[in-house]
Short mmCIF file of C-alpha atoms in Angstrom, two decimals:
data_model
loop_
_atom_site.label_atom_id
_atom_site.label_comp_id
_atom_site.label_asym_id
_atom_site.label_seq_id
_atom_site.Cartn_x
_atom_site.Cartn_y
_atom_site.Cartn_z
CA UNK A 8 8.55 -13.60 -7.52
CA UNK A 9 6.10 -14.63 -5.09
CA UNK A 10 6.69 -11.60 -2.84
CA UNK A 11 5.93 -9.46 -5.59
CA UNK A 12 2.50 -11.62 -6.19
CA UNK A 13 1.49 -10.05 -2.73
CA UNK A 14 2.65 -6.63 -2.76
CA UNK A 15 1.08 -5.82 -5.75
CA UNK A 16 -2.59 -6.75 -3.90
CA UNK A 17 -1.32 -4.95 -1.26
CA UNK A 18 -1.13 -1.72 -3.27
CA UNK A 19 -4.45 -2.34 -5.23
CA UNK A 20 -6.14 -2.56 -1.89
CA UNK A 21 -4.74 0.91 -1.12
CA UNK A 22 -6.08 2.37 -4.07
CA UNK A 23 -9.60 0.63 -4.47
CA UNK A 24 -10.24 1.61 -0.51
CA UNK A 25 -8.94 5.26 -1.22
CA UNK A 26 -10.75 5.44 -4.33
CA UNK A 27 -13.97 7.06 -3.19
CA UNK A 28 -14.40 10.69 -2.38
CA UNK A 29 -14.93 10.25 1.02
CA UNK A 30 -13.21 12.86 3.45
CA UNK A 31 -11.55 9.86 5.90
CA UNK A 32 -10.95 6.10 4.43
CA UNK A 33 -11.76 3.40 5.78
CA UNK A 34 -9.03 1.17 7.59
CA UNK A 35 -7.68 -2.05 6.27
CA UNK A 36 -8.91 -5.50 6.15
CA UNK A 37 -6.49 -8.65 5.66
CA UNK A 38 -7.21 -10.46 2.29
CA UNK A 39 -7.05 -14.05 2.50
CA UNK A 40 -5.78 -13.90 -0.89
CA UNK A 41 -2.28 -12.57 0.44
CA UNK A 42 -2.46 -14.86 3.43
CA UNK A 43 -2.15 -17.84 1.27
CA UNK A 44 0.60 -16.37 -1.01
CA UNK A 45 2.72 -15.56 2.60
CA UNK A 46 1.88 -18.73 4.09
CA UNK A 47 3.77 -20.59 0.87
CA UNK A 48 6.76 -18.17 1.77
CA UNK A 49 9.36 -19.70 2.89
CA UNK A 50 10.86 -15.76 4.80
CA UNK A 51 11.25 -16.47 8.54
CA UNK A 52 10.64 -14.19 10.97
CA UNK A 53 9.94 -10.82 9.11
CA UNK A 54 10.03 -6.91 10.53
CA UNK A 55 8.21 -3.99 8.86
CA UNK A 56 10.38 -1.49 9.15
CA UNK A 57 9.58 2.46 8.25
CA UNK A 58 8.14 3.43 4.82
CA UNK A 59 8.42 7.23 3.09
CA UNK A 60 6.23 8.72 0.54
CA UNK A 61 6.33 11.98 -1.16
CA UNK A 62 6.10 15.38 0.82
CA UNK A 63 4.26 17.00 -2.00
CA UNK A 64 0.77 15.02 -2.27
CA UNK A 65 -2.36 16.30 -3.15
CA UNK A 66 -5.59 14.69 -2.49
CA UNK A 67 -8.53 17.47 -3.30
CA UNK A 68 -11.81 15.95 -4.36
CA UNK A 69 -13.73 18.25 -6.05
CA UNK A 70 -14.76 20.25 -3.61
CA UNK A 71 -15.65 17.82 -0.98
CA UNK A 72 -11.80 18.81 1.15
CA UNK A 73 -9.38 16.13 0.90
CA UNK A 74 -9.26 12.37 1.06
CA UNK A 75 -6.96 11.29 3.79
CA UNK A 76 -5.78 7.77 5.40
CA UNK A 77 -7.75 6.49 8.25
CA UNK A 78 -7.07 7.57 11.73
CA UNK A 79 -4.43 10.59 10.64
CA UNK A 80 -2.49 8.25 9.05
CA UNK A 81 0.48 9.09 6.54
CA UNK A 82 -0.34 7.20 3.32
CA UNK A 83 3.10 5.46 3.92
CA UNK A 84 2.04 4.24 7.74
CA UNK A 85 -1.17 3.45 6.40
CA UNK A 86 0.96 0.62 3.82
CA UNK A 87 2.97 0.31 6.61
CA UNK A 88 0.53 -1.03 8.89
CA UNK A 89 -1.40 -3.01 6.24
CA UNK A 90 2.51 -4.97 5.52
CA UNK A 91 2.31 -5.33 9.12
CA UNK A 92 -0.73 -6.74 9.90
CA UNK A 93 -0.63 -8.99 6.48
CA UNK A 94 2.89 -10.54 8.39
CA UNK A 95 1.32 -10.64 11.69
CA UNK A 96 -1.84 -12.81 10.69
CA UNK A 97 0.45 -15.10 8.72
CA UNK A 98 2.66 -15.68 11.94
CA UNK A 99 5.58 -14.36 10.15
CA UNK A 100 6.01 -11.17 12.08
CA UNK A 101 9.37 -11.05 14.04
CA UNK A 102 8.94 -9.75 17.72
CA UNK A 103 12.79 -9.91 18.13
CA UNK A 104 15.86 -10.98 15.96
CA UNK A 105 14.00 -10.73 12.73
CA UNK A 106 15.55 -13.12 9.76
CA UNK A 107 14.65 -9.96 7.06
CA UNK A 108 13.38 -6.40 7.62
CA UNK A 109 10.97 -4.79 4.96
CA UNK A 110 11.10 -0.94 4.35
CA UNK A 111 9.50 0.86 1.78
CA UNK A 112 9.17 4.10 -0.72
CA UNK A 113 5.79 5.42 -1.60
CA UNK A 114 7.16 6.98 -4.77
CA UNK A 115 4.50 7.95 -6.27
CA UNK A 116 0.75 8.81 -4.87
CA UNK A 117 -1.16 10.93 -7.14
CA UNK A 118 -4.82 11.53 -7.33
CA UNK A 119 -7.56 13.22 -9.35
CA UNK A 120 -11.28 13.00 -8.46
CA UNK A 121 -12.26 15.04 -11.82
CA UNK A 122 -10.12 13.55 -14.63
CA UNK A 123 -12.23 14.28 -17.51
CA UNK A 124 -14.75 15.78 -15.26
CA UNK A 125 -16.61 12.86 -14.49
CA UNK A 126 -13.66 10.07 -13.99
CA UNK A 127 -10.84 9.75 -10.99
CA UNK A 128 -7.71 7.98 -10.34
CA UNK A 129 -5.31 6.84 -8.19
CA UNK A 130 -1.40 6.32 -9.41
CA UNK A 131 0.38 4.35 -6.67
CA UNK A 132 3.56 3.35 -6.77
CA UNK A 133 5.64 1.39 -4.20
CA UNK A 134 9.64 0.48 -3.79
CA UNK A 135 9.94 -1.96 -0.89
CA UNK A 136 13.62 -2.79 0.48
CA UNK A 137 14.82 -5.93 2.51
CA UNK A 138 17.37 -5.81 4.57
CA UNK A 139 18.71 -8.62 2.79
CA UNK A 140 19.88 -5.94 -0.08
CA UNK A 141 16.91 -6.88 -3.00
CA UNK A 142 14.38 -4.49 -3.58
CA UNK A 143 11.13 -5.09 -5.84
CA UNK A 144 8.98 -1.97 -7.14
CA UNK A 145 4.76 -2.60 -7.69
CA UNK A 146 2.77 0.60 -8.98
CA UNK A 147 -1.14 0.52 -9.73
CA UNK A 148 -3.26 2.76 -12.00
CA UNK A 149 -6.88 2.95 -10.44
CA UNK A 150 -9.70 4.60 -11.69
#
């Protein structure tokens, strides 16, 4: 599925910009990699809708406080706003009487910064909905 070809990236970037132990991360940048995958879609006029993640997420880094999303960002609004901007450079983002709205699940965002003392990780996982009733899950193990 070609959507799924792009969300996947989508979460990777997530994880490889949030994979540093760095108190705030950096924002995101649009991949031209995605923009060619959504500019071979054939979706319309698209709407990001609201995403959820977990209340219970923990992101200590050894000592150095926690890592966080940029600009007091959620983790989910920070996906959120990457889906959003990724639609919105493609030309694909509905400003009224969208064709399909996308919401989404974090359902999983889990992080160490001293697995095995001197490796971390990121576990991501990611259940986008369309208002058209299909639903496709991407999760990424980074380390």
């Amino acid at each position: 599925m070609k959507i799924k070809r792009f969300l996947l990236p989508a979460v990777l970037s997530m994880s490889t910009l949030l994979g540093a132990c760095a108190s705030v991360s950096p924002g995101y940048s649009i991949s031209t990699d995605n923009q060619a995958v959504l500019a071979k879609l054939n979706a319309g006029n698209v709407a990001v809708g609201n995403f959820t993640q977990p209340a219970d997420i923990s992101t200590m880094c050894r000592g150095n406080g926690p890592v966080d999303p940029p600009k007091g960002m959620t983790f989910a609004s920070f996906v959120q706003s990457a889906l959003a901007q990724e639609i919105k450079a493609s030309g694909k983002l509905a400003a009224a009487a969208p064709d399909v709205t996308l919401t989404g699940e974090l359902t999983k965002v889990d992080f160490s910064s001293s697995y095995h003392l001197i490796h971390g990780y990121w576990d991501l996982a990611l259940v986008m909905h369309s208002s058209n009733g299909k639903s496709l899950t991407a999760a990424e193990h980074y380390e």
